């Protein structure tokens, strides 16, 4: 495999790491610094959001995908004409391109099946598609159990690389000094297609989310990237051997088995908006995204609904100044609205007027994509599109992973775990599932050791945002375990933890049976037994739901999507972006 991002002497480009978050906590209503270390308030220069001349000329498409039973894909894409074969190792792209990849992917998949003009052209398109290993990590997550009809859900990680490895990307604002540098995974979305194909859920992860990146091995040169000692920003996972490390990172964090990935670089989502005659978007006031010192996307729209295409579409997807509080979260909301509108336009107008437009879109889509081997042909991608088309827009739910600030970055909250659990259990995020029989957690194939041979560390995680930790809980519960026969239980008083719900963690598959046995002895539900590289052995974290007493009573679980996930329904054509009064005009 030819590989971009590798120097002529055969050595790989060094990985770019984001600066450590040394900034102060953001003030209320503001967004902390972005992945490049600049703050949300000053990172957007005309180069960041402004649309360079000629940027609307090169079409780029992101493709969704579905193989036999597997595969949907899309992403906001960061530039790239995708002409080179092999993995993309391009330079940094402005944050604005992240959004475009999602809509591009969906469009491409819906188009690919009708764009072929004969076997030779089909082979040509197949040759455009680049592929890479699915999972570069050592950890494995079991695939979900089929439902009564023998159907299984499908999970696809959509990755938007910020690569600046082409002239087209440079035209879109790429700095010359970053050309060819290791890209970052600045857009990461997990697309979940339900087993019965009635609904679809999407979870976006903020690019500055702090996670532990697991050990990954580059399949091309065998280089081993050891697991990060502490937490680092999730967008750096792409630089640890390729997209397969982003997959490994997601699986480690969420416990969700991932079937495929689609990675797309951005260079022309603009032409797709043109192809469908524009995409309808709405603002609740006149908006002009431009500050007194020239920052902003330049987007200028009148109050109400407008059909945007070309340069305006690009501006909408890049806009932060002018939308709500000016944060990346507000920009993500605008992107979700755009993507939903794009999907609705495509479904309403499945046959584009010009075969040449279709062919050009298919060409650019296949050149822009890097996929795992399970999606490496146009047929596999088209099969995926067939699966995706079974879902009506009203059953599509787009969410952002619930998070909280940690200094200048963010981390998942307890609500995020609730969101992950719903996806693991194939529960629709729109709450419209038919009644399902309760699921039972699969017991570990590795039998548990005798209770008195299972070492257990007990931590006090009862501290909350409003309450101090309940004193002595680790010691109390460790004593309880000894009375129950777990004679090797000890209290860990070396740190301070916060855990909303009591949880049992274990580091490797050979300890899963022991962890499940401990949970059963205490009445802890199987869903609270989790594999984690944050621990070195069986670890019981006593959560805020067990601040007192010796008997644990698990809280009742609900299957509602947390409000903090900011769910947006795919059929919502009434949604309007709120305009910051400082960016209105008469």
Coordinates of C-alpha atoms in Angstrom, one line a residue:
X1 CA 0.0 0.0 0.0
X2 CA 1.3 3.4 -1.0
X3 CA 1.1 5.7 1.9
X4 CA 0.8 9.4 2.0
X5 CA 2.3 11.1 5.0
X6 CA 5.5 9.1 4.7
X7 CA 8.7 10.9 3.8
X8 CA 10.8 10.0 0.7
X9 CA 13.4 8.4 2.9
X10 CA 10.7 5.9 4.1
X11 CA 10.3 7.3 7.6
X12 CA 6.9 8.3 8.9
X13 CA 6.1 11.9 9.7
X14 CA 6.2 12.7 13.4
X15 CA 2.9 12.9 15.2
X16 CA 1.7 16.4 16.0
X17 CA 0.5 16.7 19.6
X18 CA -1.8 19.4 20.8
X19 CA -0.4 21.7 23.4
X20 CA -1.3 20.8 27.0
X21 CA -4.3 22.6 28.3
X22 CA -2.8 25.4 30.3
X23 CA -5.6 27.9 29.7
X24 CA -7.9 29.1 32.4
X25 CA -11.4 27.7 32.7
X26 CA -13.8 29.4 30.3
X27 CA -16.2 31.9 31.6
X28 CA -19.9 31.1 31.6
X29 CA -21.3 30.9 28.1
X30 CA -18.0 30.5 26.5
X31 CA -16.3 27.4 24.9
X32 CA -12.8 26.3 26.0
X33 CA -9.9 26.4 23.7
X34 CA -10.1 24.2 20.6
X35 CA -7.8 21.3 19.8
X36 CA -5.1 23.6 18.4
X37 CA -4.7 25.2 21.7
X38 CA -6.4 28.5 20.7
X39 CA -9.5 29.7 22.4
X40 CA -12.9 29.6 20.8
X41 CA -12.9 33.3 21.0
X42 CA -9.8 34.0 19.1
X43 CA -9.1 31.0 16.9
X44 CA -11.3 31.9 14.1
X45 CA -9.5 34.3 11.8
X46 CA -10.6 35.0 8.3
X47 CA -8.4 32.1 7.3
X48 CA -10.2 29.8 9.7
X49 CA -13.8 30.6 8.8
X50 CA -13.5 32.9 5.8
X51 CA -14.0 31.2 2.5
X52 CA -11.0 31.6 0.2
X53 CA -11.4 32.3 -3.4
X54 CA -12.0 29.2 -5.5
X55 CA -13.0 27.1 -2.5
X56 CA -16.3 26.2 -4.0
X57 CA -15.0 24.6 -7.2
X58 CA -13.9 21.1 -6.2
X59 CA -16.6 18.6 -5.2
X60 CA -15.9 16.2 -2.4
X61 CA -18.2 13.6 -1.1
X62 CA -18.4 11.6 2.1
X63 CA -19.9 8.2 1.7
X64 CA -22.1 6.2 3.9
X65 CA -21.8 2.5 3.6
X66 CA -23.4 -0.8 4.2
X67 CA -22.1 -4.2 3.5
X68 CA -24.2 -7.3 3.5
X69 CA -25.5 -6.6 7.0
X70 CA -22.9 -4.0 7.9
X71 CA -22.1 -0.5 7.3
X72 CA -23.3 3.0 7.2
X73 CA -20.9 5.9 7.0
X74 CA -20.5 9.6 7.0
X75 CA -18.6 12.4 8.4
X76 CA -17.8 15.9 8.2
X77 CA -14.8 15.9 6.0
X78 CA -11.6 17.9 6.1
X79 CA -10.1 18.6 2.8
X80 CA -8.4 16.4 0.4
X81 CA -8.8 15.4 -3.2
X82 CA -7.9 11.9 -2.2
X83 CA -6.0 11.2 -5.3
X84 CA -3.1 9.4 -3.5
X85 CA -3.5 5.7 -2.5
X86 CA -2.9 4.5 1.0
X87 CA -3.7 6.1 4.4
X88 CA -4.0 9.9 4.5
X89 CA -1.3 11.6 6.6
X90 CA -2.2 15.1 5.6
X91 CA -1.7 18.4 7.5
X92 CA -4.1 20.3 9.7
X93 CA -7.3 21.6 8.3
X94 CA -9.4 24.4 9.8
X95 CA -12.2 23.3 12.1
X96 CA -14.7 24.5 9.6
X97 CA -14.3 21.4 7.4
X98 CA -15.3 18.9 10.2
X99 CA -18.9 19.6 9.6
X100 CA -19.0 19.0 5.9
X101 CA -17.9 15.4 6.0
X102 CA -21.1 14.1 7.6
X103 CA -23.4 15.3 4.9
X104 CA -20.9 14.4 2.2
X105 CA -20.7 10.8 3.4
X106 CA -24.5 10.3 3.3
X107 CA -24.7 11.9 -0.1
X108 CA -22.0 9.8 -1.5
X109 CA -23.5 6.5 -0.4
X110 CA -26.9 7.5 -1.8
X111 CA -25.3 8.4 -5.1
X112 CA -22.7 5.7 -5.6
X113 CA -25.1 3.0 -6.8
X114 CA -26.4 5.1 -9.7
X115 CA -23.1 6.6 -10.8
X116 CA -21.5 3.5 -12.4
X117 CA -21.2 3.5 -16.2
X118 CA -20.0 0.0 -17.0
X119 CA -17.6 -2.5 -15.5
X120 CA -14.5 -0.6 -16.3
X121 CA -15.7 2.5 -14.6
X122 CA -16.8 0.4 -11.7
X123 CA -13.3 -1.0 -11.4
X124 CA -11.9 2.6 -11.6
X125 CA -14.1 3.7 -8.7
X126 CA -13.0 0.7 -6.7
X127 CA -9.4 1.6 -7.3
X128 CA -10.1 5.1 -5.9
X129 CA -11.1 3.8 -2.5
X130 CA -8.3 3.5 0.1
X131 CA -8.5 1.0 2.9
X132 CA -6.8 0.5 6.3
X133 CA -7.1 -2.0 9.2
X134 CA -10.2 -1.8 11.2
X135 CA -8.8 -2.1 14.8
X136 CA -5.2 -1.5 15.8
X137 CA -5.7 -2.2 19.5
X138 CA -5.4 -5.4 21.5
X139 CA -8.7 -5.1 23.3
X140 CA -11.8 -6.7 21.8
X141 CA -15.4 -6.0 22.4
X142 CA -17.9 -8.8 21.7
X143 CA -20.3 -8.3 18.9
X144 CA -24.0 -7.8 19.9
X145 CA -26.2 -10.9 20.2
X146 CA -28.7 -11.2 17.2
X147 CA -32.3 -10.5 18.0
X148 CA -35.1 -13.1 17.6
X149 CA -35.1 -12.6 13.9
X150 CA -31.4 -13.2 13.6
X151 CA -30.6 -9.5 12.9
X152 CA -27.7 -7.6 14.4
X153 CA -27.2 -3.8 14.8
X154 CA -24.5 -2.1 12.8
X155 CA -22.0 0.4 14.3
X156 CA -19.8 2.5 12.1
X157 CA -17.3 5.1 13.2
X158 CA -17.2 8.1 11.0
X159 CA -13.9 10.0 11.1
X160 CA -13.2 13.4 9.7
X161 CA -9.5 14.0 9.2
X162 CA -8.2 17.5 9.1
X163 CA -5.6 16.6 6.5
X164 CA -4.1 19.4 4.4
X165 CA -2.4 17.3 1.8
X166 CA -3.6 18.7 -1.4
X167 CA -3.9 22.0 -3.3
X168 CA -7.6 21.9 -2.8
X169 CA -7.2 21.7 0.9
X170 CA -4.8 24.6 0.9
X171 CA -7.3 26.7 -1.0
X172 CA -9.8 26.0 1.8
X173 CA -7.5 27.7 4.3
X174 CA -4.7 25.3 5.0
X175 CA -1.5 26.8 6.1
X176 CA 1.6 25.9 4.0
X177 CA 3.7 25.0 7.0
X178 CA 1.2 22.3 8.0
X179 CA 1.2 20.6 4.6
X180 CA 1.9 16.9 4.9
X181 CA 1.8 16.8 8.8
X182 CA 0.1 14.0 10.7
X183 CA -3.7 14.7 10.6
X184 CA -6.0 14.8 13.6
X185 CA -9.4 13.1 13.9
X186 CA -11.3 16.3 14.4
X187 CA -14.7 14.8 13.6
X188 CA -15.7 11.5 15.2
X189 CA -19.3 10.3 15.0
X190 CA -20.6 6.8 15.9
X191 CA -23.5 5.8 13.6
X192 CA -25.7 3.1 15.1
X193 CA -28.1 1.3 12.8
X194 CA -30.6 -0.8 14.7
X195 CA -30.8 -4.5 14.3
X196 CA -34.3 -4.3 12.8
X197 CA -33.3 -1.3 10.6
X198 CA -36.1 0.9 11.9
X199 CA -34.0 3.6 13.5
X200 CA -30.6 5.2 13.5
X201 CA -28.7 7.0 16.2
X202 CA -25.6 9.2 15.9
X203 CA -23.3 10.2 18.7
X204 CA -20.8 13.0 18.1
X205 CA -17.7 13.2 20.4
X206 CA -16.2 16.7 20.9
X207 CA -12.7 16.6 19.5
X208 CA -11.2 17.9 22.7
X209 CA -12.6 15.1 24.8
X210 CA -10.0 13.6 27.2
X211 CA -9.6 9.9 26.8
X212 CA -7.0 7.2 27.3
X213 CA -5.7 6.0 23.9
X214 CA -5.0 2.3 24.1
X215 CA -1.9 0.6 22.7
X216 CA -2.0 0.5 18.9
X217 CA 0.2 -1.1 16.3
X218 CA 0.6 0.5 12.9
X219 CA -0.2 -2.3 10.3
X220 CA 2.1 -0.8 7.7
X221 CA 5.4 -0.5 9.5
X222 CA 4.8 -2.5 12.7
X223 CA 5.5 0.6 14.9
X224 CA 3.9 0.2 18.4
X225 CA 2.3 3.2 20.0
X226 CA 2.0 2.5 23.7
X227 CA -1.1 3.3 25.6
X228 CA -1.1 6.9 26.8
X229 CA -0.1 7.2 30.5
X230 CA -2.7 9.8 31.2
X231 CA -5.6 11.1 29.2
X232 CA -5.2 13.0 26.0
X233 CA -7.4 14.6 23.4
X234 CA -9.3 12.0 21.4
X235 CA -8.5 13.7 18.1
X236 CA -4.9 12.5 18.5
X237 CA -5.9 8.8 18.2
X238 CA -5.6 9.0 14.4
X239 CA -1.8 9.7 14.7
X240 CA -1.3 6.5 16.6
X241 CA -1.1 4.3 13.6
X242 CA -4.2 5.3 11.6
X243 CA -8.0 5.2 11.8
X244 CA -7.9 1.7 13.4
X245 CA -6.6 3.4 16.6
X246 CA -9.5 5.7 16.7
X247 CA -11.8 2.7 16.5
X248 CA -9.8 1.0 19.4
X249 CA -10.2 4.2 21.4
X250 CA -13.9 4.4 20.9
X251 CA -14.4 0.7 21.8
X252 CA -12.3 1.1 25.0
X253 CA -14.4 4.1 26.1
X254 CA -17.9 3.0 25.2
X255 CA -17.8 -0.8 25.2
X256 CA -19.6 -0.7 21.8
X257 CA -18.5 -3.1 19.2
X258 CA -17.6 -1.2 16.0
X259 CA -18.1 -3.0 12.7
X260 CA -16.6 -0.5 10.3
X261 CA -15.1 2.9 9.9
X262 CA -15.2 5.5 7.1
X263 CA -12.7 8.3 7.1
X264 CA -13.0 11.2 4.8
X265 CA -10.9 14.3 4.0
X266 CA -12.7 17.4 2.8
X267 CA -12.4 19.3 -0.4
X268 CA -15.8 20.0 -1.9
X269 CA -19.1 19.4 -0.1
X270 CA -20.1 22.7 -1.6
X271 CA -20.9 21.1 -5.0
X272 CA -23.2 18.5 -3.3
X273 CA -25.3 21.3 -1.9
X274 CA -25.4 22.6 -5.5
X275 CA -26.4 19.2 -6.9
X276 CA -29.5 19.0 -4.8
X277 CA -30.5 22.6 -5.5
X278 CA -29.5 24.0 -2.1
X279 CA -30.1 22.9 1.5
X280 CA -32.7 24.7 3.6
X281 CA -31.5 26.2 6.9
X282 CA -33.1 28.6 9.3
X283 CA -32.0 31.4 11.6
X284 CA -34.2 33.3 14.0
X285 CA -32.8 36.7 13.1
X286 CA -30.7 38.3 10.5
X287 CA -27.1 37.1 10.9
X288 CA -23.7 38.3 9.7
X289 CA -20.8 36.2 11.1
X290 CA -18.1 38.9 11.2
X291 CA -16.4 40.6 14.1
X292 CA -15.0 44.1 14.1
X293 CA -11.5 42.6 13.8
X294 CA -12.4 40.5 10.8
X295 CA -13.0 37.1 12.4
X296 CA -15.9 34.9 11.4
X297 CA -17.2 32.9 8.5
X298 CA -18.7 35.9 6.7
X299 CA -22.1 34.1 6.6
X300 CA -24.9 36.7 5.9
X301 CA -28.5 35.5 5.9
X302 CA -31.9 37.0 6.5
X303 CA -34.2 35.8 9.3
X304 CA -36.2 32.7 8.4
X305 CA -35.4 29.8 6.0
X306 CA -32.9 30.1 3.2
X307 CA -31.7 27.6 0.6
X308 CA -27.9 27.7 0.8
X309 CA -25.4 26.3 -1.6
X310 CA -21.9 27.0 -2.9
X311 CA -20.0 29.4 -0.7
X312 CA -22.9 30.0 1.6
X313 CA -23.1 26.3 2.5
X314 CA -19.5 26.3 3.4
X315 CA -19.9 29.4 5.5
X316 CA -22.8 27.9 7.4
X317 CA -20.9 24.8 8.3
X318 CA -18.0 26.9 9.5
X319 CA -19.9 29.5 11.5
X320 CA -19.3 29.8 15.2
X321 CA -19.4 33.6 15.7
X322 CA -23.0 34.5 15.6
X323 CA -24.6 31.2 16.6
X324 CA -25.8 31.1 20.2
X325 CA -22.8 31.4 22.6
X326 CA -20.2 31.2 19.9
X327 CA -18.9 27.8 21.0
X328 CA -18.1 24.6 19.1
X329 CA -21.2 23.1 20.6
X330 CA -23.3 25.7 18.9
X331 CA -21.5 25.1 15.6
X332 CA -22.2 21.4 16.0
X333 CA -25.9 22.0 16.4
X334 CA -25.9 24.0 13.2
X335 CA -24.1 21.2 11.5
X336 CA -26.6 18.7 12.7
X337 CA -29.4 20.8 11.3
X338 CA -27.6 21.1 7.9
X339 CA -27.0 17.3 7.7
X340 CA -30.6 16.5 8.5
X341 CA -31.8 18.9 5.9
X342 CA -29.3 17.5 3.4
X343 CA -30.6 13.9 4.0
X344 CA -34.2 15.1 3.6
X345 CA -33.3 16.8 0.3
X346 CA -31.7 13.7 -1.0
X347 CA -34.6 11.5 -0.1
X348 CA -37.0 13.9 -1.8
X349 CA -34.8 14.2 -4.9
X350 CA -33.1 10.9 -5.3
X351 CA -32.4 11.3 -9.0
X352 CA -30.2 14.3 -9.7
X353 CA -30.8 16.0 -13.0
X354 CA -27.4 15.5 -14.5
X355 CA -25.7 12.1 -15.0
X356 CA -22.4 14.0 -15.2
X357 CA -23.0 15.5 -11.8
X358 CA -23.6 12.0 -10.4
X359 CA -20.5 10.6 -12.0
X360 CA -18.4 13.5 -10.7
X361 CA -19.8 13.1 -7.2
X362 CA -19.1 9.4 -7.2
X363 CA -15.5 10.1 -8.5
X364 CA -14.8 12.6 -5.7
X365 CA -16.5 10.5 -3.0
X366 CA -14.4 7.4 -3.7
X367 CA -11.2 9.4 -4.0
X368 CA -11.9 11.0 -0.6
X369 CA -12.6 7.9 1.4
X370 CA -10.5 5.6 3.5
X371 CA -12.4 2.5 4.8
X372 CA -11.8 -0.8 6.5
X373 CA -11.6 -3.9 4.3
X374 CA -15.3 -4.7 4.8
X375 CA -16.3 -1.6 2.8
X376 CA -13.6 -1.4 0.1
X377 CA -15.8 -1.7 -3.0
X378 CA -18.6 0.4 -4.5
X379 CA -20.9 -2.6 -4.2
X380 CA -20.3 -2.9 -0.5
X381 CA -20.9 0.8 0.0
X382 CA -24.0 0.7 -2.1
X383 CA -25.3 -2.3 -0.1
X384 CA -24.8 -0.2 3.0
X385 CA -26.8 2.7 1.4
X386 CA -29.6 0.2 0.9
X387 CA -29.6 -0.5 4.6
X388 CA -29.5 3.1 5.5
X389 CA -32.4 4.0 3.2
X390 CA -34.7 1.7 5.3
X391 CA -34.7 4.3 8.1
X392 CA -37.1 7.2 7.7
X393 CA -35.7 10.7 8.7
X394 CA -38.2 10.8 11.6
X395 CA -36.4 7.8 13.2
X396 CA -32.9 9.4 13.0
X397 CA -31.6 10.9 16.2
X398 CA -28.4 13.0 16.3
X399 CA -26.8 13.6 19.6
X400 CA -23.6 15.0 21.1
X401 CA -21.8 13.0 23.8
X402 CA -22.7 14.6 27.2
X403 CA -19.6 16.2 28.6
X404 CA -18.3 18.6 31.3
X405 CA -15.3 20.8 31.4
X406 CA -11.9 19.7 32.8
X407 CA -9.9 22.8 32.7
X408 CA -9.8 23.7 29.0
X409 CA -11.0 20.3 27.8
X410 CA -14.0 18.1 28.3
X411 CA -14.7 14.6 29.6
X412 CA -17.7 12.2 29.4
X413 CA -20.3 12.5 32.1
X414 CA -22.6 9.9 33.6
X415 CA -25.1 10.8 31.0
X416 CA -22.6 9.8 28.4
X417 CA -22.5 6.3 29.8
X418 CA -26.3 6.2 29.7
X419 CA -26.1 7.1 26.0
X420 CA -23.5 4.4 25.4
X421 CA -25.6 1.8 27.2
X422 CA -28.6 2.6 25.1
X423 CA -26.6 2.0 21.9
X424 CA -25.0 -1.2 23.3
X425 CA -28.5 -2.5 24.1
X426 CA -29.9 -1.4 20.7
X427 CA -32.4 0.9 22.3
X428 CA -33.7 3.7 20.0
X429 CA -32.7 7.2 21.2
X430 CA -36.1 8.6 20.0
X431 CA -37.9 6.5 22.6
X432 CA -40.2 4.9 20.0
X433 CA -39.0 1.4 20.2
X434 CA -41.6 -1.4 20.6
X435 CA -41.5 -3.1 24.0
X436 CA -38.5 -5.3 24.2
X437 CA -37.8 -8.2 26.5
X438 CA -35.2 -7.4 29.1
X439 CA -31.7 -8.2 27.9
X440 CA -29.4 -10.3 29.9
X441 CA -25.6 -9.8 30.1
X442 CA -23.6 -12.6 28.7
X443 CA -21.6 -14.4 31.3
X444 CA -17.8 -14.5 30.9
X445 CA -16.4 -17.6 29.3
X446 CA -13.6 -17.4 31.8
X447 CA -14.8 -19.0 35.1
X448 CA -14.3 -17.0 38.3
X449 CA -11.7 -17.9 40.8
X450 CA -12.8 -18.8 44.4
X451 CA -13.9 -15.7 46.3
X452 CA -10.9 -15.8 48.7
X453 CA -8.5 -15.8 45.7
X454 CA -9.9 -12.7 44.1
X455 CA -7.9 -9.5 45.0
X456 CA -10.2 -6.5 45.1
X457 CA -9.3 -2.8 45.5
X458 CA -12.2 -0.7 46.9
X459 CA -12.3 3.0 46.2
X460 CA -14.5 5.7 47.7
X461 CA -16.2 7.5 44.7
X462 CA -19.1 9.0 46.7
X463 CA -18.1 12.6 46.2
X464 CA -20.4 14.7 44.0
X465 CA -20.5 18.3 42.7
X466 CA -22.5 19.3 45.8
X467 CA -21.5 16.7 48.4
X468 CA -18.1 15.8 50.0
X469 CA -17.1 12.2 49.9
X470 CA -18.8 10.0 52.6
X471 CA -16.1 9.3 55.1
X472 CA -14.7 5.8 55.4
X473 CA -16.8 4.2 52.7
X474 CA -13.9 2.3 51.1
X475 CA -12.9 0.8 54.4
X476 CA -16.5 -0.1 55.3
X477 CA -17.2 -1.9 52.0
X478 CA -13.8 -3.6 52.0
X479 CA -14.7 -5.0 55.5
X480 CA -18.1 -6.1 54.2
X481 CA -16.4 -8.0 51.3
X482 CA -14.1 -9.8 53.7
X483 CA -17.1 -10.9 55.7
X484 CA -18.6 -12.2 52.4
X485 CA -15.5 -14.3 51.8
X486 CA -13.4 -11.9 49.6
X487 CA -10.6 -12.0 52.1
X488 CA -8.2 -10.1 49.7
X489 CA -10.3 -7.0 49.6
X490 CA -8.4 -3.8 50.6
X491 CA -9.4 -0.1 50.7
X492 CA -7.5 2.1 48.3
X493 CA -7.1 5.5 50.0
X494 CA -4.4 6.8 47.6
X495 CA -6.6 9.0 45.5
X496 CA -9.9 10.8 45.2
X497 CA -12.7 9.7 42.9
X498 CA -16.1 10.7 41.8
X499 CA -18.6 8.1 40.5
X500 CA -22.3 8.6 40.0
X501 CA -23.0 4.9 40.2
X502 CA -21.2 2.1 41.9
X503 CA -19.1 0.2 39.3
X504 CA -16.8 -2.8 39.1
X505 CA -13.9 -2.4 36.7
X506 CA -11.4 -4.9 35.4
X507 CA -8.4 -4.5 33.1
X508 CA -8.4 -7.6 30.9
X509 CA -10.5 -10.4 29.6
X510 CA -9.0 -13.0 32.0
X511 CA -10.4 -11.1 35.0
X512 CA -13.9 -10.6 33.6
X513 CA -15.3 -13.7 35.3
X514 CA -13.8 -12.5 38.7
X515 CA -15.4 -9.1 38.2
X516 CA -18.8 -10.5 37.4
X517 CA -18.6 -12.8 40.5
X518 CA -17.8 -9.8 42.7
X519 CA -20.7 -7.8 41.3
X520 CA -23.1 -10.7 41.8
X521 CA -22.1 -11.1 45.4
X522 CA -22.9 -7.4 46.1
X523 CA -26.1 -7.2 44.0
X524 CA -24.4 -4.9 41.4
X525 CA -26.1 -5.2 38.0
X526 CA -24.0 -6.8 35.1
X527 CA -24.2 -3.5 33.2
X528 CA -22.1 -1.9 35.9
X529 CA -19.2 -4.3 35.3
X530 CA -16.9 -2.6 32.9
X531 CA -13.5 -3.3 31.3
X532 CA -11.1 -0.4 31.7
X533 CA -7.4 0.3 31.3
X534 CA -7.7 2.8 34.1
X535 CA -7.3 0.0 36.6
X536 CA -4.6 -2.7 37.1
X537 CA -6.9 -5.3 38.8
X538 CA -10.4 -5.9 40.0
X539 CA -11.5 -2.5 41.3
X540 CA -14.8 -1.7 43.1
X541 CA -15.6 2.0 43.1
X542 CA -18.3 2.8 45.6
X543 CA -20.5 5.5 43.9
X544 CA -22.7 8.3 45.1
X545 CA -25.6 5.8 45.0
X546 CA -24.2 3.9 48.0
X547 CA -23.1 6.6 50.4
X548 CA -24.3 4.6 53.5
X549 CA -25.4 1.2 54.7
X550 CA -24.0 -2.3 53.9
X551 CA -26.5 -3.4 51.3
X552 CA -26.3 -2.1 47.8
X553 CA -29.6 -1.3 46.0
X554 CA -29.1 -0.6 42.4
X555 CA -31.0 2.4 41.1
X556 CA -33.7 1.7 38.5
X557 CA -32.5 2.1 35.0
X558 CA -34.5 4.1 32.5
X559 CA -34.1 4.0 28.7
X560 CA -34.5 7.7 28.1
X561 CA -32.0 9.7 26.1
X562 CA -30.4 12.2 28.5
X563 CA -31.4 15.8 27.9
X564 CA -27.7 16.8 27.9
X565 CA -27.2 14.8 24.7
X566 CA -29.1 17.7 22.8
X567 CA -31.0 15.2 20.7
X568 CA -32.1 16.4 17.3
X569 CA -34.7 14.5 15.2
X570 CA -33.9 14.0 11.6
X571 CA -37.4 15.0 10.4
X572 CA -37.3 18.3 12.3
X573 CA -37.6 20.9 9.6
X574 CA -38.7 23.6 11.9
X575 CA -35.4 23.9 13.9
X576 CA -33.9 27.3 13.7
X577 CA -30.4 28.5 14.9
X578 CA -30.5 31.2 17.5
X579 CA -28.5 34.2 16.5
X580 CA -26.4 36.1 19.0
X581 CA -27.8 39.7 19.1
X582 CA -24.3 41.0 18.6
X583 CA -24.2 39.5 15.1
X584 CA -27.5 40.7 13.7
X585 CA -28.1 43.4 11.1
X586 CA -31.0 45.5 9.9

